[in-house]
Structure formats: C-alpha cells, structure tokens
C-alpha cells in the first residue's frame, strides 16, 4: 500500500501531460476505468458478493481523488501527498476512536488520551511545516508561463554556454544576432531571475498554494472517511472491491453525463496522451 499509493499520483506530473489544459474529470474517468478493470480480476478466484456499502465508499473516493489529482497538478506530488496523508491519518484516527458507537465490537480503545493528543499535534505540526516550506512553481514576471527550478537551471546553463562560445570565438566569426532572437533570449533569461520583487507574482503563488492545500484538505476528509463503509460492510476487502469499483464506474459515468447535460460542456479526452498515465494511476491505486 505504501509503495502503490505513494506512487499512484506521480503520473499526473509526467511531461507528456503536464503541459495540457487537462480537466480533472477527464483524468479521473480514465483512473476509474483502470480501477474497474483491475477489480474484475478478483472474480477469477473470489465469488461476487454485492454490498451497498460499496456505493458509499465510491461516493467518498471519487471526490477525494478529484481533489488529489488537482492538488498534485497545482502544488506538486510530494507536498500534496504529504499534506493529505496527514489529513487522512487524523480523520481516520478520529473515526477509529470516536466511532465506537457505530462498530462497538471492533472499536479503538484509547489507552492514553494525552499521548494521542501529543501524537495528533505532532502530526499537525509536520503538515504545517511541509505547507510552509513548499514553494509552488514560479511564474515569469512577463507572463503566466510556469517555470520550475529545473527549467530555470537549464536556461541559465544554455546562456552561460553561449557567453563562453562568444568569448572564445574570433570577432569576425561571430554571427550578428537577430533582434528578434536577442529579444527572445532576454525573455528567456528573465525567467531565471527571482520574481519575489513582483507583488502580483507573490500573490498568485500564495493563492495557488492555498488552493492546493484546500484541495488536500478535501482529500484528507473524504479519504479518511472512505474506509468506513468497508468496515461497516463486514466482508473481505477483495470481495468489497468489486462492488466498490462497479459503483465508482456508475458514479463517474453519471458525473460526466451530468457535466455534458447541465453545463453543455464537451470534454477533451486526450486519449493518446492521457489514457496511459491515468490508467497507470488507477492500477497503482487499486493495488494499494
């Protein structure tokens, strides 16, 4: 679970889809397809057992995953998953400790309330530290193009190499630089400069960070509650997964159709570019 769930959202940041104006619903639809297909393999060695709790689990998982995918694309996989993992831990702990009236036979009994409070406070402090230490991708002062640290380093290296070539070449071998190219070069090098002096960029970065953290909190709340229906179902997790997957497929199809009917919105599916990474995300998540 640690490896699969910890790696499940990495495909959301692959270069092949990072540049796309990709709607979260589209990515999540492919993820659900992978979850449905991989869950059907369970029927090869387990009988089908329907439970209505699978519907409630899927109804919690879909918004959790939608928030998670969006958060990863805004603030990055590392920060997003660390923040919402802490949130899931807190919500799951509260369900286990306070939900004894729902499942009194398997409830969690606290041996030491003070230690539990200390543990939760430590977890909250760690989440806050991750959020405060995170740096969203910078934006160029001259536009909205996102420039991360790796891109900035490459631009700086290219400029240094060019300056070195100019210094070593004889004066008569240096080709005149086209004004358009010169302007473009100045524009590129400007992206490597700190943008902290631009108040608008600072505000935009803070807004992105807050937006990403808000999405992470949604994943934490829904994801931390998602396993409650499994506990209430009282059946093996593999048997539960089939009902869960079928319900997720039906709910996701309904969500897409609702968007088309109510919003009169045609989704762009990017089948060739997005299906592979999204199916990988769904497979890894289901394995976890």
PDB file of C-alpha atoms in Angstrom:
ATOM      1  CA  UNK A   1       0.000   0.000   0.000  1.00  0.00           C
ATOM      2  CA  UNK A   2       2.796   2.425   0.882  1.00  0.00           C
ATOM      3  CA  UNK A   3       4.578   1.921  -2.447  1.00  0.00           C
ATOM      4  CA  UNK A   4       1.451   1.782  -4.619  1.00  0.00           C
ATOM      5  CA  UNK A   5      -0.418   4.692  -3.064  1.00  0.00           C
ATOM      6  CA  UNK A   6       2.761   6.693  -2.667  1.00  0.00           C
ATOM      7  CA  UNK A   7       3.450   6.355  -6.405  1.00  0.00           C
ATOM      8  CA  UNK A   8      -0.103   6.465  -7.744  1.00  0.00           C
ATOM      9  CA  UNK A   9      -0.206  10.205  -8.434  1.00  0.00           C
ATOM     10  CA  UNK A  10       3.264  10.517  -9.943  1.00  0.00           C
ATOM     11  CA  UNK A  11       1.847  10.072 -13.497  1.00  0.00           C
ATOM     12  CA  UNK A  12      -0.106  13.326 -13.052  1.00  0.00           C
ATOM     13  CA  UNK A  13       3.204  15.207 -13.359  1.00  0.00           C
ATOM     14  CA  UNK A  14       4.620  13.373 -16.375  1.00  0.00           C
ATOM     15  CA  UNK A  15       5.963  15.802 -19.023  1.00  0.00           C
ATOM     16  CA  UNK A  16       3.662  14.290 -21.659  1.00  0.00           C
ATOM     17  CA  UNK A  17       0.570  15.645 -19.880  1.00  0.00           C
ATOM     18  CA  UNK A  18       1.968  18.415 -17.659  1.00  0.00           C
ATOM     19  CA  UNK A  19       1.568  20.984 -20.454  1.00  0.00           C
ATOM     20  CA  UNK A  20      -2.034  20.041 -21.242  1.00  0.00           C
ATOM     21  CA  UNK A  21      -5.033  22.033 -20.082  1.00  0.00           C
ATOM     22  CA  UNK A  22      -6.366  18.798 -18.648  1.00  0.00           C
ATOM     23  CA  UNK A  23      -9.652  18.689 -16.796  1.00  0.00           C
ATOM     24  CA  UNK A  24      -9.557  16.672 -13.598  1.00  0.00           C
ATOM     25  CA  UNK A  25     -12.781  14.864 -14.521  1.00  0.00           C
ATOM     26  CA  UNK A  26     -11.135  13.529 -17.681  1.00  0.00           C
ATOM     27  CA  UNK A  27      -8.114  12.148 -15.823  1.00  0.00           C
ATOM     28  CA  UNK A  28     -10.311  10.679 -13.095  1.00  0.00           C
ATOM     29  CA  UNK A  29     -12.504   8.953 -15.697  1.00  0.00           C
ATOM     30  CA  UNK A  30      -9.517   7.004 -17.004  1.00  0.00           C
ATOM     31  CA  UNK A  31      -8.497   6.222 -13.419  1.00  0.00           C
ATOM     32  CA  UNK A  32     -11.942   4.755 -12.726  1.00  0.00           C
ATOM     33  CA  UNK A  33     -11.724   2.608 -15.859  1.00  0.00           C
ATOM     34  CA  UNK A  34      -8.465   1.120 -14.557  1.00  0.00           C
ATOM     35  CA  UNK A  35      -9.978   0.515 -11.110  1.00  0.00           C
ATOM     36  CA  UNK A  36     -12.995  -1.270 -12.624  1.00  0.00           C
ATOM     37  CA  UNK A  37     -10.909  -3.468 -14.933  1.00  0.00           C
ATOM     38  CA  UNK A  38      -8.360  -4.473 -12.284  1.00  0.00           C
ATOM     39  CA  UNK A  39     -11.090  -5.189  -9.721  1.00  0.00           C
ATOM     40  CA  UNK A  40     -12.791  -7.640 -12.073  1.00  0.00           C
ATOM     41  CA  UNK A  41      -9.728  -9.902 -11.833  1.00  0.00           C
ATOM     42  CA  UNK A  42     -10.826 -10.642  -8.258  1.00  0.00           C
ATOM     43  CA  UNK A  43     -13.740 -12.623  -9.677  1.00  0.00           C
ATOM     44  CA  UNK A  44     -11.262 -15.154 -11.047  1.00  0.00           C
ATOM     45  CA  UNK A  45     -10.701 -16.556  -7.559  1.00  0.00           C
ATOM     46  CA  UNK A  46     -13.379 -14.963  -5.352  1.00  0.00           C
ATOM     47  CA  UNK A  47     -17.179 -15.153  -5.681  1.00  0.00           C
ATOM     48  CA  UNK A  48     -19.056 -11.956  -6.389  1.00  0.00           C
ATOM     49  CA  UNK A  49     -20.588 -10.529  -3.230  1.00  0.00           C
ATOM     50  CA  UNK A  50     -22.656  -7.386  -3.622  1.00  0.00           C
ATOM     51  CA  UNK A  51     -22.741  -4.863  -0.804  1.00  0.00           C
ATOM     52  CA  UNK A  52     -24.484  -1.488  -0.930  1.00  0.00           C
ATOM     53  CA  UNK A  53     -21.655  -0.073   1.156  1.00  0.00           C
ATOM     54  CA  UNK A  54     -19.502  -0.205  -1.981  1.00  0.00           C
ATOM     55  CA  UNK A  55     -21.613   2.637  -3.354  1.00  0.00           C
ATOM     56  CA  UNK A  56     -20.957   4.828  -0.318  1.00  0.00           C
ATOM     57  CA  UNK A  57     -17.243   4.050  -0.444  1.00  0.00           C
ATOM     58  CA  UNK A  58     -17.090   5.006  -4.120  1.00  0.00           C
ATOM     59  CA  UNK A  59     -19.097   8.174  -3.444  1.00  0.00           C
ATOM     60  CA  UNK A  60     -16.392   9.204  -0.971  1.00  0.00           C
ATOM     61  CA  UNK A  61     -13.444   8.088  -3.101  1.00  0.00           C
ATOM     62  CA  UNK A  62     -14.342   9.987  -6.287  1.00  0.00           C
ATOM     63  CA  UNK A  63     -14.305  13.495  -4.715  1.00  0.00           C
ATOM     64  CA  UNK A  64     -11.197  12.536  -2.723  1.00  0.00           C
ATOM     65  CA  UNK A  65      -9.370  11.555  -5.905  1.00  0.00           C
ATOM     66  CA  UNK A  66     -10.633  14.547  -7.878  1.00  0.00           C
ATOM     67  CA  UNK A  67      -9.229  16.858  -5.213  1.00  0.00           C
ATOM     68  CA  UNK A  68      -5.997  14.858  -5.090  1.00  0.00           C
ATOM     69  CA  UNK A  69      -5.330  14.976  -8.826  1.00  0.00           C
ATOM     70  CA  UNK A  70      -5.989  18.719  -8.934  1.00  0.00           C
ATOM     71  CA  UNK A  71      -3.763  19.349  -5.896  1.00  0.00           C
ATOM     72  CA  UNK A  72      -0.858  17.413  -7.425  1.00  0.00           C
ATOM     73  CA  UNK A  73      -1.027  19.479 -10.594  1.00  0.00           C
ATOM     74  CA  UNK A  74      -1.042  22.723  -8.583  1.00  0.00           C
ATOM     75  CA  UNK A  75       1.477  22.228  -5.751  1.00  0.00           C
ATOM     76  CA  UNK A  76       3.268  19.026  -6.753  1.00  0.00           C
ATOM     77  CA  UNK A  77       3.065  15.364  -5.820  1.00  0.00           C
ATOM     78  CA  UNK A  78       5.440  15.448  -2.840  1.00  0.00           C
ATOM     79  CA  UNK A  79       3.807  18.298  -0.940  1.00  0.00           C
ATOM     80  CA  UNK A  80       0.234  17.362  -1.849  1.00  0.00           C
ATOM     81  CA  UNK A  81       0.521  13.709  -0.857  1.00  0.00           C
ATOM     82  CA  UNK A  82       2.351  14.537   2.368  1.00  0.00           C
ATOM     83  CA  UNK A  83      -0.319  17.029   3.404  1.00  0.00           C
ATOM     84  CA  UNK A  84      -3.343  14.929   2.567  1.00  0.00           C
ATOM     85  CA  UNK A  85      -1.746  11.776   4.029  1.00  0.00           C
ATOM     86  CA  UNK A  86      -1.539  13.596   7.352  1.00  0.00           C
ATOM     87  CA  UNK A  87      -5.139  14.696   6.991  1.00  0.00           C
ATOM     88  CA  UNK A  88      -6.239  11.141   6.234  1.00  0.00           C
ATOM     89  CA  UNK A  89      -4.382   9.911   9.323  1.00  0.00           C
ATOM     90  CA  UNK A  90      -6.140  12.457  11.531  1.00  0.00           C
ATOM     91  CA  UNK A  91      -9.626  11.785  10.131  1.00  0.00           C
ATOM     92  CA  UNK A  92      -9.126   8.001  10.208  1.00  0.00           C
ATOM     93  CA  UNK A  93      -7.905   8.197  13.817  1.00  0.00           C
ATOM     94  CA  UNK A  94     -10.973  10.195  14.810  1.00  0.00           C
ATOM     95  CA  UNK A  95     -13.257   7.679  13.122  1.00  0.00           C
ATOM     96  CA  UNK A  96     -11.492   4.820  14.883  1.00  0.00           C
ATOM     97  CA  UNK A  97     -11.505   6.478  18.283  1.00  0.00           C
ATOM     98  CA  UNK A  98     -14.923   8.133  18.215  1.00  0.00           C
ATOM     99  CA  UNK A  99     -16.835   5.697  16.016  1.00  0.00           C
ATOM    100  CA  UNK A 100     -17.223   3.010  18.670  1.00  0.00           C
ATOM    101  CA  UNK A 101     -20.973   3.606  18.756  1.00  0.00           C
ATOM    102  CA  UNK A 102     -21.110   2.560  15.103  1.00  0.00           C
ATOM    103  CA  UNK A 103     -18.910  -0.526  15.420  1.00  0.00           C
ATOM    104  CA  UNK A 104     -18.711  -1.219  19.145  1.00  0.00           C
ATOM    105  CA  UNK A 105     -17.374  -4.744  18.609  1.00  0.00           C
ATOM    106  CA  UNK A 106     -14.249  -3.552  16.758  1.00  0.00           C
ATOM    107  CA  UNK A 107     -13.781  -0.053  18.128  1.00  0.00           C
ATOM    108  CA  UNK A 108     -10.452   1.503  19.007  1.00  0.00           C
ATOM    109  CA  UNK A 109      -9.863   1.959  22.728  1.00  0.00           C
ATOM    110  CA  UNK A 110      -7.506   4.757  23.707  1.00  0.00           C
ATOM    111  CA  UNK A 111      -5.066   3.719  26.397  1.00  0.00           C
ATOM    112  CA  UNK A 112      -3.729   7.253  26.867  1.00  0.00           C
ATOM    113  CA  UNK A 113      -5.644  10.327  25.726  1.00  0.00           C
ATOM    114  CA  UNK A 114      -2.709  12.712  26.439  1.00  0.00           C
ATOM    115  CA  UNK A 115      -0.366  10.644  24.242  1.00  0.00           C
ATOM    116  CA  UNK A 116      -2.977  10.585  21.488  1.00  0.00           C
ATOM    117  CA  UNK A 117      -3.271  14.380  21.670  1.00  0.00           C
ATOM    118  CA  UNK A 118       0.523  14.745  21.539  1.00  0.00           C
ATOM    119  CA  UNK A 119       0.678  12.450  18.511  1.00  0.00           C
ATOM    120  CA  UNK A 120      -2.022  14.409  16.682  1.00  0.00           C
ATOM    121  CA  UNK A 121      -0.365  17.738  17.482  1.00  0.00           C
ATOM    122  CA  UNK A 122       2.963  16.423  16.193  1.00  0.00           C
ATOM    123  CA  UNK A 123       1.271  15.284  13.001  1.00  0.00           C
ATOM    124  CA  UNK A 124      -0.434  18.664  12.536  1.00  0.00           C
ATOM    125  CA  UNK A 125       2.874  20.452  13.128  1.00  0.00           C
ATOM    126  CA  UNK A 126       4.545  18.296  10.488  1.00  0.00           C
ATOM    127  CA  UNK A 127       1.798  19.062   7.961  1.00  0.00           C
ATOM    128  CA  UNK A 128       2.081  22.781   8.680  1.00  0.00           C
ATOM    129  CA  UNK A 129       5.859  22.609   8.235  1.00  0.00           C
ATOM    130  CA  UNK A 130       5.503  20.919   4.858  1.00  0.00           C
ATOM    131  CA  UNK A 131       2.967  23.502   3.727  1.00  0.00           C
ATOM    132  CA  UNK A 132       5.054  26.481   4.851  1.00  0.00           C
ATOM    133  CA  UNK A 133       8.268  25.075   3.384  1.00  0.00           C
ATOM    134  CA  UNK A 134       6.740  24.329  -0.005  1.00  0.00           C
ATOM    135  CA  UNK A 135       7.415  26.555  -2.979  1.00  0.00           C
ATOM    136  CA  UNK A 136       4.885  26.446  -5.823  1.00  0.00           C
ATOM    137  CA  UNK A 137       6.272  26.744  -9.382  1.00  0.00           C
ATOM    138  CA  UNK A 138       7.315  30.331 -10.091  1.00  0.00           C
ATOM    139  CA  UNK A 139       5.707  32.376 -12.827  1.00  0.00           C
ATOM    140  CA  UNK A 140       7.623  34.612 -15.160  1.00  0.00           C
ATOM    141  CA  UNK A 141       7.051  38.274 -14.440  1.00  0.00           C
ATOM    142  CA  UNK A 142       6.285  38.940 -18.100  1.00  0.00           C
ATOM    143  CA  UNK A 143       3.528  36.331 -18.383  1.00  0.00           C
ATOM    144  CA  UNK A 144       1.837  33.308 -16.916  1.00  0.00           C
ATOM    145  CA  UNK A 145       4.325  30.671 -18.025  1.00  0.00           C
ATOM    146  CA  UNK A 146       5.231  28.344 -15.173  1.00  0.00           C
ATOM    147  CA  UNK A 147       8.979  27.967 -14.687  1.00  0.00           C
ATOM    148  CA  UNK A 148      10.260  25.408 -12.207  1.00  0.00           C
ATOM    149  CA  UNK A 149      13.777  25.229 -10.818  1.00  0.00           C
ATOM    150  CA  UNK A 150      14.945  22.594 -13.325  1.00  0.00           C
ATOM    151  CA  UNK A 151      13.813  24.679 -16.296  1.00  0.00           C
ATOM    152  CA  UNK A 152      15.467  27.772 -14.847  1.00  0.00           C
ATOM    153  CA  UNK A 153      18.743  25.902 -14.374  1.00  0.00           C
ATOM    154  CA  UNK A 154      18.698  24.677 -17.981  1.00  0.00           C
ATOM    155  CA  UNK A 155      18.085  28.180 -19.285  1.00  0.00           C
ATOM    156  CA  UNK A 156      20.952  29.513 -17.173  1.00  0.00           C
ATOM    157  CA  UNK A 157      23.307  26.772 -18.418  1.00  0.00           C
ATOM    158  CA  UNK A 158      22.416  27.498 -22.055  1.00  0.00           C
ATOM    159  CA  UNK A 159      23.087  31.188 -21.572  1.00  0.00           C
ATOM    160  CA  UNK A 160      26.441  30.525 -19.880  1.00  0.00           C
ATOM    161  CA  UNK A 161      27.469  28.192 -22.717  1.00  0.00           C
ATOM    162  CA  UNK A 162      26.582  30.822 -25.292  1.00  0.00           C
ATOM    163  CA  UNK A 163      28.571  33.504 -23.479  1.00  0.00           C
ATOM    164  CA  UNK A 164      31.537  31.140 -23.289  1.00  0.00           C
ATOM    165  CA  UNK A 165      31.358  30.473 -27.051  1.00  0.00           C
ATOM    166  CA  UNK A 166      31.219  34.177 -27.809  1.00  0.00           C
ATOM    167  CA  UNK A 167      34.250  34.845 -25.606  1.00  0.00           C
ATOM    168  CA  UNK A 168      36.382  32.167 -27.326  1.00  0.00           C
ATOM    169  CA  UNK A 169      35.323  32.871 -30.957  1.00  0.00           C
ATOM    170  CA  UNK A 170      37.212  35.411 -33.109  1.00  0.00           C
ATOM    171  CA  UNK A 171      35.350  38.627 -33.635  1.00  0.00           C
ATOM    172  CA  UNK A 172      34.943  38.071 -37.392  1.00  0.00           C
ATOM    173  CA  UNK A 173      33.360  34.611 -36.839  1.00  0.00           C
ATOM    174  CA  UNK A 174      30.612  35.826 -34.558  1.00  0.00           C
ATOM    175  CA  UNK A 175      27.379  35.966 -36.490  1.00  0.00           C
ATOM    176  CA  UNK A 176      25.216  39.002 -35.867  1.00  0.00           C
ATOM    177  CA  UNK A 177      22.362  38.243 -33.574  1.00  0.00           C
ATOM    178  CA  UNK A 178      18.915  38.813 -34.993  1.00  0.00           C
ATOM    179  CA  UNK A 179      16.984  41.395 -32.946  1.00  0.00           C
ATOM    180  CA  UNK A 180      14.053  39.002 -32.565  1.00  0.00           C
ATOM    181  CA  UNK A 181      16.356  36.279 -31.269  1.00  0.00           C
ATOM    182  CA  UNK A 182      18.016  38.716 -28.914  1.00  0.00           C
ATOM    183  CA  UNK A 183      14.684  39.795 -27.532  1.00  0.00           C
ATOM    184  CA  UNK A 184      13.684  36.131 -27.120  1.00  0.00           C
ATOM    185  CA  UNK A 185      16.933  35.374 -25.321  1.00  0.00           C
ATOM    186  CA  UNK A 186      16.382  38.280 -22.968  1.00  0.00           C
ATOM    187  CA  UNK A 187      12.871  36.993 -22.325  1.00  0.00           C
ATOM    188  CA  UNK A 188      14.158  33.504 -21.561  1.00  0.00           C
ATOM    189  CA  UNK A 189      16.888  34.638 -19.220  1.00  0.00           C
ATOM    190  CA  UNK A 190      14.435  36.792 -17.355  1.00  0.00           C
ATOM    191  CA  UNK A 191      12.633  33.652 -16.218  1.00  0.00           C
ATOM    192  CA  UNK A 192      15.659  32.628 -14.203  1.00  0.00           C
ATOM    193  CA  UNK A 193      15.615  35.817 -12.174  1.00  0.00           C
ATOM    194  CA  UNK A 194      13.839  35.795  -8.826  1.00  0.00           C
ATOM    195  CA  UNK A 195      10.298  37.044  -9.102  1.00  0.00           C
ATOM    196  CA  UNK A 196       9.984  37.931  -5.457  1.00  0.00           C
ATOM    197  CA  UNK A 197      10.085  41.637  -6.382  1.00  0.00           C
ATOM    198  CA  UNK A 198       6.832  41.279  -8.296  1.00  0.00           C
ATOM    199  CA  UNK A 199       3.915  41.593  -5.821  1.00  0.00           C
ATOM    200  CA  UNK A 200       1.438  40.158  -8.336  1.00  0.00           C
ATOM    201  CA  UNK A 201       3.550  37.009  -8.735  1.00  0.00           C
ATOM    202  CA  UNK A 202       3.858  36.624  -4.969  1.00  0.00           C
ATOM    203  CA  UNK A 203       0.095  36.889  -4.525  1.00  0.00           C
ATOM    204  CA  UNK A 204      -0.528  34.430  -7.351  1.00  0.00           C
ATOM    205  CA  UNK A 205       1.893  31.904  -5.829  1.00  0.00           C
ATOM    206  CA  UNK A 206       0.252  32.218  -2.418  1.00  0.00           C
ATOM    207  CA  UNK A 207      -3.165  31.775  -3.980  1.00  0.00           C
ATOM    208  CA  UNK A 208      -2.004  28.626  -5.759  1.00  0.00           C
ATOM    209  CA  UNK A 209      -0.563  27.248  -2.548  1.00  0.00           C
ATOM    210  CA  UNK A 210      -3.753  27.955  -0.617  1.00  0.00           C
ATOM    211  CA  UNK A 211      -5.851  26.465  -3.417  1.00  0.00           C
ATOM    212  CA  UNK A 212      -3.706  23.325  -3.396  1.00  0.00           C
ATOM    213  CA  UNK A 213      -3.863  22.993   0.399  1.00  0.00           C
ATOM    214  CA  UNK A 214      -7.651  23.418   0.328  1.00  0.00           C
ATOM    215  CA  UNK A 215      -7.879  20.585  -2.198  1.00  0.00           C
ATOM    216  CA  UNK A 216      -5.606  18.478   0.014  1.00  0.00           C
ATOM    217  CA  UNK A 217      -7.942  19.039   2.946  1.00  0.00           C
ATOM    218  CA  UNK A 218     -10.806  17.734   0.816  1.00  0.00           C
ATOM    219  CA  UNK A 219      -8.796  14.618   0.005  1.00  0.00           C
ATOM    220  CA  UNK A 220      -7.968  14.225   3.690  1.00  0.00           C
ATOM    221  CA  UNK A 221     -11.592  14.402   4.832  1.00  0.00           C
ATOM    222  CA  UNK A 222     -13.065  12.186   2.097  1.00  0.00           C
ATOM    223  CA  UNK A 223     -10.094   9.827   2.003  1.00  0.00           C
ATOM    224  CA  UNK A 224     -10.062   9.455   5.776  1.00  0.00           C
ATOM    225  CA  UNK A 225     -13.754   8.525   5.755  1.00  0.00           C
ATOM    226  CA  UNK A 226     -13.561   6.299   2.672  1.00  0.00           C
ATOM    227  CA  UNK A 227     -12.752   3.108   4.600  1.00  0.00           C
ATOM    228  CA  UNK A 228     -15.706   3.461   6.991  1.00  0.00           C
ATOM    229  CA  UNK A 229     -18.142   1.760   4.543  1.00  0.00           C
ATOM    230  CA  UNK A 230     -15.671  -1.130   4.163  1.00  0.00           C
ATOM    231  CA  UNK A 231     -15.703  -1.636   7.935  1.00  0.00           C
ATOM    232  CA  UNK A 232     -19.496  -1.439   8.041  1.00  0.00           C
ATOM    233  CA  UNK A 233     -19.792  -3.932   5.153  1.00  0.00           C
ATOM    234  CA  UNK A 234     -18.145  -6.609   7.280  1.00  0.00           C
ATOM    235  CA  UNK A 235     -16.750  -8.560   4.312  1.00  0.00           C
ATOM    236  CA  UNK A 236     -13.296  -9.235   2.927  1.00  0.00           C
ATOM    237  CA  UNK A 237     -11.633  -6.281   1.232  1.00  0.00           C
ATOM    238  CA  UNK A 238     -11.185  -8.123  -2.078  1.00  0.00           C
ATOM    239  CA  UNK A 239     -14.874  -9.001  -2.238  1.00  0.00           C
ATOM    240  CA  UNK A 240     -15.773  -5.433  -1.324  1.00  0.00           C
ATOM    241  CA  UNK A 241     -13.535  -4.044  -4.081  1.00  0.00           C
ATOM    242  CA  UNK A 242     -15.767  -5.360  -6.876  1.00  0.00           C
ATOM    243  CA  UNK A 243     -18.906  -3.633  -5.582  1.00  0.00           C
ATOM    244  CA  UNK A 244     -16.815  -0.549  -4.917  1.00  0.00           C
ATOM    245  CA  UNK A 245     -15.386  -0.492  -8.458  1.00  0.00           C
ATOM    246  CA  UNK A 246     -18.730  -1.044 -10.193  1.00  0.00           C
ATOM    247  CA  UNK A 247     -20.307   1.729  -8.138  1.00  0.00           C
ATOM    248  CA  UNK A 248     -17.363   4.020  -8.929  1.00  0.00           C
ATOM    249  CA  UNK A 249     -17.813   3.365 -12.647  1.00  0.00           C
ATOM    250  CA  UNK A 250     -21.520   4.153 -12.494  1.00  0.00           C
ATOM    251  CA  UNK A 251     -20.999   7.306 -10.431  1.00  0.00           C
ATOM    252  CA  UNK A 252     -18.215   8.581 -12.656  1.00  0.00           C
ATOM    253  CA  UNK A 253     -20.249   7.979 -15.805  1.00  0.00           C
ATOM    254  CA  UNK A 254     -23.140   9.862 -14.218  1.00  0.00           C
ATOM    255  CA  UNK A 255     -20.847  12.747 -13.267  1.00  0.00           C
ATOM    256  CA  UNK A 256     -19.523  13.033 -16.827  1.00  0.00           C
ATOM    257  CA  UNK A 257     -23.030  12.883 -18.337  1.00  0.00           C
ATOM    258  CA  UNK A 258     -24.248  15.459 -15.834  1.00  0.00           C
ATOM    259  CA  UNK A 259     -21.450  17.801 -16.853  1.00  0.00           C
ATOM    260  CA  UNK A 260     -22.334  17.386 -20.509  1.00  0.00           C
ATOM    261  CA  UNK A 261     -26.081  17.841 -19.963  1.00  0.00           C
ATOM    262  CA  UNK A 262     -26.132  20.638 -17.386  1.00  0.00           C
ATOM    263  CA  UNK A 263     -23.029  22.596 -18.327  1.00  0.00           C
ATOM    264  CA  UNK A 264     -23.346  21.720 -22.030  1.00  0.00           C
ATOM    265  CA  UNK A 265     -19.641  21.077 -21.860  1.00  0.00           C
ATOM    266  CA  UNK A 266     -17.742  18.802 -24.221  1.00  0.00           C
ATOM    267  CA  UNK A 267     -14.751  17.232 -22.500  1.00  0.00           C
ATOM    268  CA  UNK A 268     -11.464  16.936 -24.383  1.00  0.00           C
ATOM    269  CA  UNK A 269     -10.273  13.399 -23.656  1.00  0.00           C
ATOM    270  CA  UNK A 270      -6.663  13.473 -24.978  1.00  0.00           C
ATOM    271  CA  UNK A 271      -6.901   9.704 -25.452  1.00  0.00           C
ATOM    272  CA  UNK A 272      -3.380   9.162 -26.800  1.00  0.00           C
ATOM    273  CA  UNK A 273      -1.587  11.320 -24.228  1.00  0.00           C
ATOM    274  CA  UNK A 274      -3.634  10.924 -21.064  1.00  0.00           C
ATOM    275  CA  UNK A 275      -5.021   7.388 -21.082  1.00  0.00           C
ATOM    276  CA  UNK A 276      -1.680   5.698 -20.342  1.00  0.00           C
ATOM    277  CA  UNK A 277      -0.662   7.786 -17.287  1.00  0.00           C
ATOM    278  CA  UNK A 278      -4.222   7.835 -15.929  1.00  0.00           C
ATOM    279  CA  UNK A 279      -4.682   4.071 -16.307  1.00  0.00           C
ATOM    280  CA  UNK A 280      -1.362   3.613 -14.510  1.00  0.00           C
ATOM    281  CA  UNK A 281      -2.579   5.836 -11.669  1.00  0.00           C
ATOM    282  CA  UNK A 282      -5.781   3.797 -11.355  1.00  0.00           C
ATOM    283  CA  UNK A 283      -3.919   0.496 -11.392  1.00  0.00           C
ATOM    284  CA  UNK A 284      -1.432   1.593  -8.749  1.00  0.00           C
ATOM    285  CA  UNK A 285      -4.196   2.976  -6.549  1.00  0.00           C
ATOM    286  CA  UNK A 286      -6.206  -0.242  -6.747  1.00  0.00           C
ATOM    287  CA  UNK A 287      -3.171  -2.364  -5.988  1.00  0.00           C
ATOM    288  CA  UNK A 288      -2.674  -0.293  -2.849  1.00  0.00           C
TER     289      UNK A 288
END
